mmCIF file of C-alpha atoms and ligand atoms in Angstrom:
data_model
loop_
_atom_site.group_PDB
_atom_site.id
_atom_site.type_symbol
_atom_site.label_atom_id
_atom_site.label_comp_id
_atom_site.label_asym_id
_atom_site.label_seq_id
_atom_site.Cartn_x
_atom_site.Cartn_y
_atom_site.Cartn_z
ATOM 1 C CA MET A 1353 -86.706 -7.580 -1.738
ATOM 2 C CA ARG A 1354 -83.721 -7.598 0.668
ATOM 3 C CA SER A 1355 -83.086 -10.276 3.222
ATOM 4 C CA ASP A 1356 -80.214 -8.585 4.933
ATOM 5 C CA GLN A 1357 -80.034 -9.191 8.744
ATOM 6 C CA ARG A 1358 -77.620 -6.463 9.563
ATOM 7 C CA PRO A 1359 -78.904 -3.376 11.434
ATOM 8 C CA GLN A 1360 -80.788 -1.129 8.903
ATOM 9 C CA LEU A 1361 -81.326 2.478 9.264
ATOM 10 C CA ILE A 1362 -84.919 3.310 10.213
ATOM 11 C CA TRP A 1363 -85.051 6.576 11.854
ATOM 12 C CA ASP A 1364 -83.258 9.485 10.153
ATOM 13 C CA LEU A 1365 -81.056 11.702 12.446
ATOM 14 C CA PRO A 1366 -83.454 14.752 12.262
ATOM 15 C CA LEU A 1367 -86.250 12.702 13.618
ATOM 16 C CA ARG A 1368 -84.195 11.317 16.475
ATOM 17 C CA LEU A 1369 -82.873 14.703 17.462
ATOM 18 C CA TRP A 1370 -86.347 15.970 17.160
ATOM 19 C CA HIS A 1371 -87.725 13.242 19.544
ATOM 20 C CA TRP A 1372 -85.172 13.969 22.196
ATOM 21 C CA ALA A 1373 -85.447 17.768 21.844
ATOM 22 C CA LEU A 1374 -89.228 17.293 22.438
ATOM 23 C CA VAL A 1375 -88.531 15.312 25.671
ATOM 24 C CA VAL A 1376 -86.313 18.206 26.813
ATOM 25 C CA CYS A 1377 -88.916 20.816 25.965
ATOM 26 C CA LEU A 1378 -91.745 18.924 27.689
ATOM 27 C CA ALA A 1379 -89.696 18.284 30.844
ATOM 28 C CA GLY A 1380 -88.522 21.938 30.701
ATOM 29 C CA SER A 1381 -92.048 23.272 30.370
ATOM 30 C CA TRP A 1382 -93.209 21.082 33.307
ATOM 31 C CA ILE A 1383 -90.430 21.906 35.580
ATOM 32 C CA THR A 1384 -90.535 25.612 34.974
ATOM 33 C CA ALA A 1385 -94.434 25.586 35.288
ATOM 34 C CA GLU A 1386 -94.066 24.245 38.811
ATOM 35 C CA ALA A 1387 -90.929 26.345 39.728
ATOM 36 C CA GLY A 1388 -92.777 29.509 40.502
ATOM 37 C CA PHE A 1389 -93.035 32.979 39.022
ATOM 38 C CA ASP A 1390 -89.277 33.608 38.382
ATOM 39 C CA TRP A 1391 -89.392 30.707 35.822
ATOM 40 C CA THR A 1392 -92.449 31.753 33.819
ATOM 41 C CA THR A 1393 -90.505 33.504 31.059
ATOM 42 C CA THR A 1394 -88.447 30.354 30.749
ATOM 43 C CA HIS A 1395 -91.695 28.308 30.637
ATOM 44 C CA PHE A 1396 -92.922 30.473 27.715
ATOM 45 C CA TYR A 1397 -89.622 29.731 25.784
ATOM 46 C CA PHE A 1398 -89.836 26.068 26.324
ATOM 47 C CA GLY A 1399 -93.398 26.261 25.258
ATOM 48 C CA TYR A 1400 -92.563 28.191 21.964
ATOM 49 C CA SER A 1401 -89.798 25.630 21.291
ATOM 50 C CA ALA A 1402 -92.219 22.737 21.763
ATOM 51 C CA LEU A 1403 -94.665 24.557 19.325
ATOM 52 C CA ALA A 1404 -91.934 25.005 16.688
ATOM 53 C CA LEU A 1405 -90.963 21.316 17.089
ATOM 54 C CA VAL A 1406 -94.628 20.288 16.625
ATOM 55 C CA LEU A 1407 -94.813 22.356 13.347
ATOM 56 C CA PHE A 1408 -91.440 20.703 12.291
ATOM 57 C CA ARG A 1409 -92.877 17.357 12.768
ATOM 58 C CA LEU A 1410 -96.038 18.017 10.931
ATOM 59 C CA ALA A 1411 -93.983 19.011 7.899
ATOM 60 C CA TRP A 1412 -91.451 16.201 8.381
ATOM 61 C CA GLY A 1413 -94.385 13.729 8.073
ATOM 62 C CA LEU A 1414 -94.522 14.842 4.424
ATOM 63 C CA LEU A 1415 -91.003 15.654 3.596
ATOM 64 C CA GLY A 1416 -88.848 13.291 5.790
ATOM 65 C CA THR A 1417 -87.396 10.003 4.930
ATOM 66 C CA PHE A 1418 -89.663 6.817 4.384
ATOM 67 C CA HIS A 1419 -90.315 5.788 8.026
ATOM 68 C CA SER A 1420 -90.777 9.435 9.189
ATOM 69 C CA ARG A 1421 -93.596 9.970 6.609
ATOM 70 C CA TYR A 1422 -97.303 9.591 7.572
ATOM 71 C CA ALA A 1423 -97.862 7.582 4.385
ATOM 72 C CA SER A 1424 -95.633 4.828 5.919
ATOM 73 C CA PHE A 1425 -97.266 4.609 9.288
ATOM 74 C CA LEU A 1426 -100.772 5.842 9.385
ATOM 75 C CA THR A 1427 -102.698 2.702 8.556
ATOM 76 C CA SER A 1428 -106.348 2.077 8.146
ATOM 77 C CA PRO A 1429 -108.535 1.498 11.304
ATOM 78 C CA LYS A 1430 -109.154 -2.071 10.240
ATOM 79 C CA ARG A 1431 -105.306 -2.826 10.417
ATOM 80 C CA VAL A 1432 -105.161 -1.180 13.905
ATOM 81 C CA LEU A 1433 -108.013 -3.232 15.065
ATOM 82 C CA THR A 1434 -106.420 -6.467 13.615
ATOM 83 C CA TYR A 1435 -103.119 -5.468 15.344
ATOM 84 C CA LEU A 1436 -104.947 -4.776 18.740
ATOM 85 C CA ARG A 1437 -106.580 -8.166 18.612
ATOM 86 C CA ARG A 1438 -103.332 -9.975 18.156
ATOM 87 C CA PRO A 1439 -100.474 -7.597 19.010
ATOM 88 C CA ASN A 1440 -98.349 -10.622 20.097
ATOM 89 C CA GLY A 1441 -98.811 -12.513 16.871
ATOM 90 C CA ALA A 1442 -97.859 -9.641 14.736
ATOM 91 C CA LYS A 1443 -94.649 -9.484 12.987
ATOM 92 C CA PRO A 1444 -92.090 -6.847 14.197
ATOM 93 C CA SER A 1445 -92.809 -3.609 12.496
ATOM 94 C CA THR A 1446 -89.983 -1.978 10.577
ATOM 95 C CA GLY A 1447 -91.016 1.518 11.571
ATOM 96 C CA HIS A 1448 -94.076 2.338 13.840
ATOM 97 C CA ASN A 1449 -96.514 -0.456 14.322
ATOM 98 C CA PRO A 1450 -100.000 0.307 13.193
ATOM 99 C CA LEU A 1451 -100.959 1.399 16.737
ATOM 100 C CA GLY A 1452 -97.799 3.256 17.413
ATOM 101 C CA GLY A 1453 -98.173 5.351 14.197
ATOM 102 C CA TRP A 1454 -101.544 6.776 15.371
ATOM 103 C CA ALA A 1455 -100.219 7.227 18.940
ATOM 104 C CA SER A 1456 -97.236 9.183 17.648
ATOM 105 C CA VAL A 1457 -99.628 11.700 15.938
ATOM 106 C CA ALA A 1458 -101.864 11.894 18.925
ATOM 107 C CA ILE A 1459 -98.918 12.822 21.155
ATOM 108 C CA VAL A 1460 -97.838 15.487 18.678
ATOM 109 C CA VAL A 1461 -101.314 16.891 18.378
ATOM 110 C CA LEU A 1462 -101.836 16.949 22.207
ATOM 111 C CA ILE A 1463 -98.549 18.912 22.779
ATOM 112 C CA GLY A 1464 -99.502 21.381 19.883
ATOM 113 C CA LEU A 1465 -102.786 21.982 21.616
ATOM 114 C CA GLN A 1466 -101.035 22.393 24.968
ATOM 115 C CA ALA A 1467 -98.657 24.944 23.729
ATOM 116 C CA SER A 1468 -101.271 26.765 21.562
ATOM 117 C CA SER A 1469 -103.619 27.198 24.602
ATOM 118 C CA GLY A 1470 -100.714 28.602 26.585
ATOM 119 C CA LEU A 1471 -100.609 31.613 24.048
ATOM 120 C CA PHE A 1472 -103.980 32.743 25.242
ATOM 121 C CA ILE A 1473 -103.739 32.385 29.063
ATOM 122 C CA SER A 1474 -102.401 34.248 32.047
ATOM 123 C CA ASP A 1475 -101.667 33.576 35.709
ATOM 124 C CA ASP A 1476 -103.918 36.599 36.537
ATOM 125 C CA ILE A 1477 -100.994 38.133 38.365
ATOM 126 C CA PHE A 1478 -97.800 38.986 36.442
ATOM 127 C CA TYR A 1479 -97.586 36.824 33.193
ATOM 128 C CA ALA A 1480 -99.758 36.275 30.194
ATOM 129 C CA GLY A 1481 -99.254 34.470 26.885
ATOM 130 C CA PRO A 1482 -98.974 36.799 23.965
ATOM 131 C CA TYR A 1483 -102.509 36.457 22.677
ATOM 132 C CA ASN A 1484 -104.138 36.731 26.083
ATOM 133 C CA THR A 1485 -105.683 40.160 25.184
ATOM 134 C CA VAL A 1486 -107.442 38.889 22.197
ATOM 135 C CA VAL A 1487 -109.734 36.663 24.148
ATOM 136 C CA SER A 1488 -112.210 37.436 26.822
ATOM 137 C CA GLY A 1489 -111.386 36.769 30.446
ATOM 138 C CA SER A 1490 -113.809 33.918 30.519
ATOM 139 C CA THR A 1491 -112.363 32.318 27.318
ATOM 140 C CA ALA A 1492 -108.861 32.761 28.775
ATOM 141 C CA ASP A 1493 -109.887 31.043 32.014
ATOM 142 C CA TRP A 1494 -111.522 28.155 29.953
ATOM 143 C CA LEU A 1495 -108.315 27.772 27.935
ATOM 144 C CA ALA A 1496 -106.272 27.907 31.174
ATOM 145 C CA GLY A 1497 -108.464 24.931 32.400
ATOM 146 C CA TRP A 1498 -107.648 23.188 29.255
ATOM 147 C CA HIS A 1499 -103.992 24.021 29.621
ATOM 148 C CA HIS A 1500 -104.019 22.139 33.019
ATOM 149 C CA GLN A 1501 -106.228 19.268 31.974
ATOM 150 C CA LEU A 1502 -104.410 18.598 28.622
ATOM 151 C CA PHE A 1503 -101.162 18.418 30.608
ATOM 152 C CA THR A 1504 -102.539 15.687 32.753
ATOM 153 C CA LEU A 1505 -103.492 13.802 29.587
ATOM 154 C CA ILE A 1506 -100.032 14.301 28.233
ATOM 155 C CA GLN A 1507 -98.566 12.930 31.224
ATOM 156 C CA ILE A 1508 -100.629 9.800 31.068
ATOM 157 C CA THR A 1509 -99.978 9.348 27.417
ATOM 158 C CA VAL A 1510 -96.157 9.731 27.949
ATOM 159 C CA VAL A 1511 -96.332 7.196 30.722
ATOM 160 C CA ALA A 1512 -98.175 4.693 28.478
ATOM 161 C CA HIS A 1513 -95.757 5.520 25.686
ATOM 162 C CA VAL A 1514 -92.617 4.765 27.851
ATOM 163 C CA LEU A 1515 -94.229 1.448 29.124
ATOM 164 C CA ALA A 1516 -95.126 0.437 25.571
ATOM 165 C CA VAL A 1517 -91.753 1.062 24.072
ATOM 166 C CA SER A 1518 -90.085 -0.616 27.128
ATOM 167 C CA TRP A 1519 -92.214 -3.590 26.668
ATOM 168 C CA TYR A 1520 -91.338 -3.840 22.895
ATOM 169 C CA THR A 1521 -87.683 -3.324 23.871
ATOM 170 C CA TRP A 1522 -87.207 -5.726 26.686
ATOM 171 C CA GLY A 1523 -90.341 -7.916 26.511
ATOM 172 C CA ARG A 1524 -90.217 -8.597 22.844
ATOM 173 C CA LYS A 1525 -86.518 -7.776 22.357
ATOM 174 C CA GLU A 1526 -87.198 -5.501 19.281
ATOM 175 C CA GLY A 1527 -84.726 -2.820 20.264
ATOM 176 C CA LEU A 1528 -86.917 0.056 19.884
ATOM 177 C CA ILE A 1529 -85.391 2.366 22.481
ATOM 178 C CA GLN A 1530 -82.027 1.734 21.146
ATOM 179 C CA ALA A 1531 -83.267 2.512 17.693
ATOM 180 C CA MET A 1532 -84.397 5.980 18.915
ATOM 181 C CA PHE A 1533 -80.721 6.713 19.753
ATOM 182 C CA HIS A 1534 -78.713 5.018 16.825
ATOM 183 C CA GLY A 1535 -81.611 4.897 14.392
ATOM 184 C CA LYS A 1536 -81.174 1.239 13.359
ATOM 185 C CA LYS A 1537 -82.983 -1.949 13.772
ATOM 186 C CA VAL A 1538 -82.173 -5.575 12.828
ATOM 187 C CA LEU A 1539 -85.078 -6.473 10.611
ATOM 188 C CA LYS A 1540 -85.872 -7.733 7.190
ATOM 189 C CA ILE A 1541 -86.534 -4.604 5.219
ATOM 190 C CA ARG A 1542 -89.622 -5.597 3.294
ATOM 191 C CA SER A 1543 -89.091 -3.502 0.097
ATOM 192 C CA THR A 1544 -86.223 -1.254 -1.320
ATOM 193 C CA GLU A 1545 -88.593 1.755 -0.643
ATOM 194 C CA GLU A 1546 -88.238 1.210 3.087
ATOM 195 C CA THR A 1547 -84.456 1.415 3.173
ATOM 196 C CA VAL A 1548 -83.425 4.815 4.599
ATOM 197 C CA THR A 1549 -80.082 5.771 3.018
ATOM 198 C CA GLU A 1550 -79.898 9.469 3.785
ATOM 199 C CA HIS A 1551 -80.853 11.848 6.642
ATOM 200 C CA ARG A 1552 -81.992 14.912 4.670
ATOM 201 C CA GLY A 1553 -80.197 17.049 7.136
ATOM 202 C CA MET A 1554 -80.181 20.185 5.211
ATOM 203 C CA ARG A 1555 -83.877 20.052 4.372
ATOM 204 C CA ALA A 1556 -84.517 19.382 8.071
ATOM 205 C CA LEU A 1557 -82.531 22.513 9.074
ATOM 206 C CA LEU A 1558 -84.380 24.656 6.649
ATOM 207 C CA LEU A 1559 -87.786 23.285 7.894
ATOM 208 C CA LEU A 1560 -86.795 23.785 11.538
ATOM 209 C CA ALA A 1561 -85.742 27.378 10.689
ATOM 210 C CA LEU A 1562 -89.038 27.993 8.914
ATOM 211 C CA ALA A 1563 -91.102 26.471 11.968
ATOM 212 C CA ALA A 1564 -89.035 28.624 14.507
ATOM 213 C CA ALA A 1565 -89.678 31.626 12.231
ATOM 214 C CA VAL A 1566 -93.285 31.101 12.187
ATOM 215 C CA VAL A 1567 -93.529 30.888 16.071
ATOM 216 C CA ALA A 1568 -91.144 33.844 16.475
ATOM 217 C CA THR A 1569 -93.384 35.869 14.064
ATOM 218 C CA LEU A 1570 -96.509 34.822 15.870
ATOM 219 C CA VAL A 1571 -94.966 36.084 19.186
ATOM 220 C CA TYR A 1572 -93.569 39.292 17.533
ATOM 221 C CA VAL A 1573 -96.767 40.459 15.974
ATOM 222 C CA ALA A 1574 -98.965 39.717 18.995
ATOM 223 C CA PRO A 1575 -100.848 42.572 20.524
ATOM 224 C CA LEU A 1576 -99.425 44.401 23.551
ATOM 225 C CA PRO A 1577 -100.049 42.430 26.633
ATOM 226 C CA GLU A 1578 -101.643 43.596 29.959
ATOM 227 C CA TYR A 1579 -98.847 41.623 31.788
ATOM 228 C CA ASP A 1580 -95.121 40.830 31.091
ATOM 229 C CA VAL A 1581 -94.828 38.444 28.185
ATOM 230 C CA TYR A 1582 -90.958 38.286 27.998
HETATM 231 C C1 HEM B 1350 -91.769 13.719 27.196
HETATM 232 C C2 HEM B 1350 -91.696 12.443 26.938
HETATM 233 C C3 HEM B 1350 -91.702 11.863 25.486
HETATM 234 C C4 HEM B 1350 -92.431 12.311 24.467
HETATM 235 C C5 HEM B 1350 -93.387 13.622 24.416
HETATM 236 C C6 HEM B 1350 -92.401 11.407 23.405
HETATM 237 C C7 HEM B 1350 -92.929 11.440 22.113
HETATM 238 C C8 HEM B 1350 -92.636 10.428 21.147
HETATM 239 C C9 HEM B 1350 -93.240 10.641 19.829
HETATM 240 C C10 HEM B 1350 -94.170 11.854 19.250
HETATM 241 C C11 HEM B 1350 -92.858 9.655 19.044
HETATM 242 C C12 HEM B 1350 -93.172 9.269 17.527
HETATM 243 C C13 HEM B 1350 -91.936 9.676 16.739
HETATM 244 C C14 HEM B 1350 -92.530 10.074 15.386
HETATM 245 O O1 HEM B 1350 -93.172 11.184 15.327
HETATM 246 O O2 HEM B 1350 -92.376 9.266 14.425
HETATM 247 C C15 HEM B 1350 -91.941 8.795 19.877
HETATM 248 C C16 HEM B 1350 -91.334 7.722 19.439
HETATM 249 C C17 HEM B 1350 -90.608 6.935 20.279
HETATM 250 N N1 HEM B 1350 -90.142 7.295 21.631
HETATM 251 FE FE1 HEM B 1350 -90.769 8.856 22.748
HETATM 252 N N2 HEM B 1350 -91.439 10.371 23.819
HETATM 253 C C18 HEM B 1350 -91.098 10.643 25.088
HETATM 254 C C19 HEM B 1350 -90.252 10.028 25.926
HETATM 255 C C20 HEM B 1350 -89.625 8.861 25.517
HETATM 256 C C21 HEM B 1350 -88.728 8.072 26.296
HETATM 257 C C22 HEM B 1350 -88.334 8.525 27.838
HETATM 258 C C23 HEM B 1350 -88.256 7.059 25.732
HETATM 259 C C24 HEM B 1350 -87.323 5.927 26.026
HETATM 260 C C25 HEM B 1350 -87.505 5.299 27.106
HETATM 261 C C26 HEM B 1350 -88.864 7.017 24.329
HETATM 262 C C27 HEM B 1350 -88.793 6.109 23.376
HETATM 263 C C28 HEM B 1350 -89.339 6.166 22.132
HETATM 264 C C29 HEM B 1350 -89.063 5.161 21.021
HETATM 265 C C30 HEM B 1350 -88.445 3.996 21.177
HETATM 266 C C31 HEM B 1350 -90.000 5.658 20.001
HETATM 267 C C32 HEM B 1350 -90.160 4.905 18.585
HETATM 268 C C33 HEM B 1350 -91.377 4.100 18.721
HETATM 269 C C34 HEM B 1350 -91.618 3.213 17.665
HETATM 270 O O3 HEM B 1350 -90.677 2.550 17.192
HETATM 271 O O4 HEM B 1350 -92.718 3.100 17.199
HETATM 272 N N3 HEM B 1350 -89.759 8.242 24.327
HETATM 273 N N4 HEM B 1350 -91.971 9.405 20.997
HETATM 274 C C1 HEM B 1351 -95.913 22.058 25.557
HETATM 275 C C2 HEM B 1351 -95.697 23.183 26.169
HETATM 276 C C3 HEM B 1351 -96.313 23.490 27.519
HETATM 277 C C4 HEM B 1351 -96.541 22.828 28.615
HETATM 278 C C5 HEM B 1351 -96.153 21.322 28.747
HETATM 279 C C6 HEM B 1351 -97.052 23.548 29.602
HETATM 280 C C7 HEM B 1351 -97.484 23.109 30.897
HETATM 281 C C8 HEM B 1351 -97.873 23.896 31.903
HETATM 282 C C9 HEM B 1351 -98.472 23.493 33.239
HETATM 283 C C10 HEM B 1351 -98.333 22.046 33.682
HETATM 284 C C11 HEM B 1351 -98.921 24.503 33.870
HETATM 285 C C12 HEM B 1351 -99.542 24.539 35.194
HETATM 286 C C13 HEM B 1351 -98.682 24.892 36.334
HETATM 287 C C14 HEM B 1351 -99.294 24.829 37.709
HETATM 288 O O1 HEM B 1351 -100.251 25.637 37.884
HETATM 289 O O2 HEM B 1351 -99.073 23.960 38.404
HETATM 290 C C15 HEM B 1351 -98.715 25.662 32.988
HETATM 291 C C16 HEM B 1351 -99.032 26.908 33.379
HETATM 292 C C17 HEM B 1351 -99.032 28.075 32.502
HETATM 293 N N1 HEM B 1351 -98.474 28.064 31.168
HETATM 294 FE FE1 HEM B 1351 -97.765 26.508 30.150
HETATM 295 N N2 HEM B 1351 -97.229 24.865 29.167
HETATM 296 C C18 HEM B 1351 -96.842 24.829 27.843
HETATM 297 C C19 HEM B 1351 -96.697 25.943 26.895
HETATM 298 C C20 HEM B 1351 -97.133 27.202 27.330
HETATM 299 C C21 HEM B 1351 -97.009 28.332 26.511
HETATM 300 C C22 HEM B 1351 -96.410 28.334 25.010
HETATM 301 C C23 HEM B 1351 -97.440 29.484 27.206
HETATM 302 C C24 HEM B 1351 -97.418 30.950 26.761
HETATM 303 C C25 HEM B 1351 -96.632 31.532 25.874
HETATM 304 C C26 HEM B 1351 -97.776 28.883 28.532
HETATM 305 C C27 HEM B 1351 -98.266 29.779 29.466
HETATM 306 C C28 HEM B 1351 -98.558 29.393 30.821
HETATM 307 C C29 HEM B 1351 -99.197 30.304 31.792
HETATM 308 C C30 HEM B 1351 -99.387 31.747 31.664
HETATM 309 C C31 HEM B 1351 -99.361 29.359 32.918
HETATM 310 C C32 HEM B 1351 -100.145 29.804 34.187
HETATM 311 C C33 HEM B 1351 -101.536 29.490 34.192
HETATM 312 C C34 HEM B 1351 -102.211 29.609 35.435
HETATM 313 O O3 HEM B 1351 -101.697 30.170 36.418
HETATM 314 O O4 HEM B 1351 -103.377 29.065 35.539
HETATM 315 N N3 HEM B 1351 -97.490 27.633 28.512
HETATM 316 N N4 HEM B 1351 -98.224 25.266 31.794
#
């Protein structure tokens, strides 16, 4: 056990860069979706990037450092319920709290579904996602409906997320937002296993390249579209 009260590294650099890159991709996807036809190609590229980031995070949940791994933050429903009953009584969590862990995965899955649905839809005028022709018109319309609805759900989730982390940062003074920049929190690390001493940067780069290659290949091997894809 360590009882060190100095700031301890919690979030590895790849996870932090990933988080802020995801914010940029989501904001970019939104702005370009609203900005009109001229921006649709850019919308696709932001969407592909978001999809690659989602794939990266899924892998980083298995291969990242301690607090980035699912095993450290996906707890039993019982622990989540106990936490929900008395969130103010709970000790500050080193990484994600029991609710935050599941919420993190939910946001990633929602963004994955959003980007994946985009691959199949079209604006019925100029542009279509690369897999639009493999589904019927009615399926594409149905998925386009989801592409719009899911985004509303993502907006609500992100607002709740920002309110929650703000509350923990300024209400409970746990320094969560600062930690997503510099990676450190002042907390008692409960076991030596929880101490993060490396960033695994090379592994992260390889995984990111692999995720980007998977998305690029998906787009490259897609059937010829009826509309412009690029
Ligand atoms: C498009 C907007 C955003 C999205 C999609 C998003 C998504 C996420 C996700 C998925 C995580 C979990 C990280 C992980 O996988 O382990 C997370 C964590 C976090 N985010 Fe965001 N985020 C957004 C905006 C923000 C903003 C604006 C802030 C700061 C004001 C912020 C602060 C944080 C913090 C502090 C954590 C760590 C929470 C914890 O300690 O449990 N996020 N975010
Ligand atoms: C996380 C990533 C994405 C987000 C947040 C997102 C968001 C949105 C939003 C909000 C709209 C509605 C714009 C409006 O009508 O006001 C939209 C439309 C659209 N998106 Fe995405 N999108 C993403 C990824 C993608 C991808 C990867 C593709 C295809 C490669 C795509 C293709 C389209 C198309 C074709 C439309 C027009 C649909 C229509 O007119 O009904 N999107 N997107």
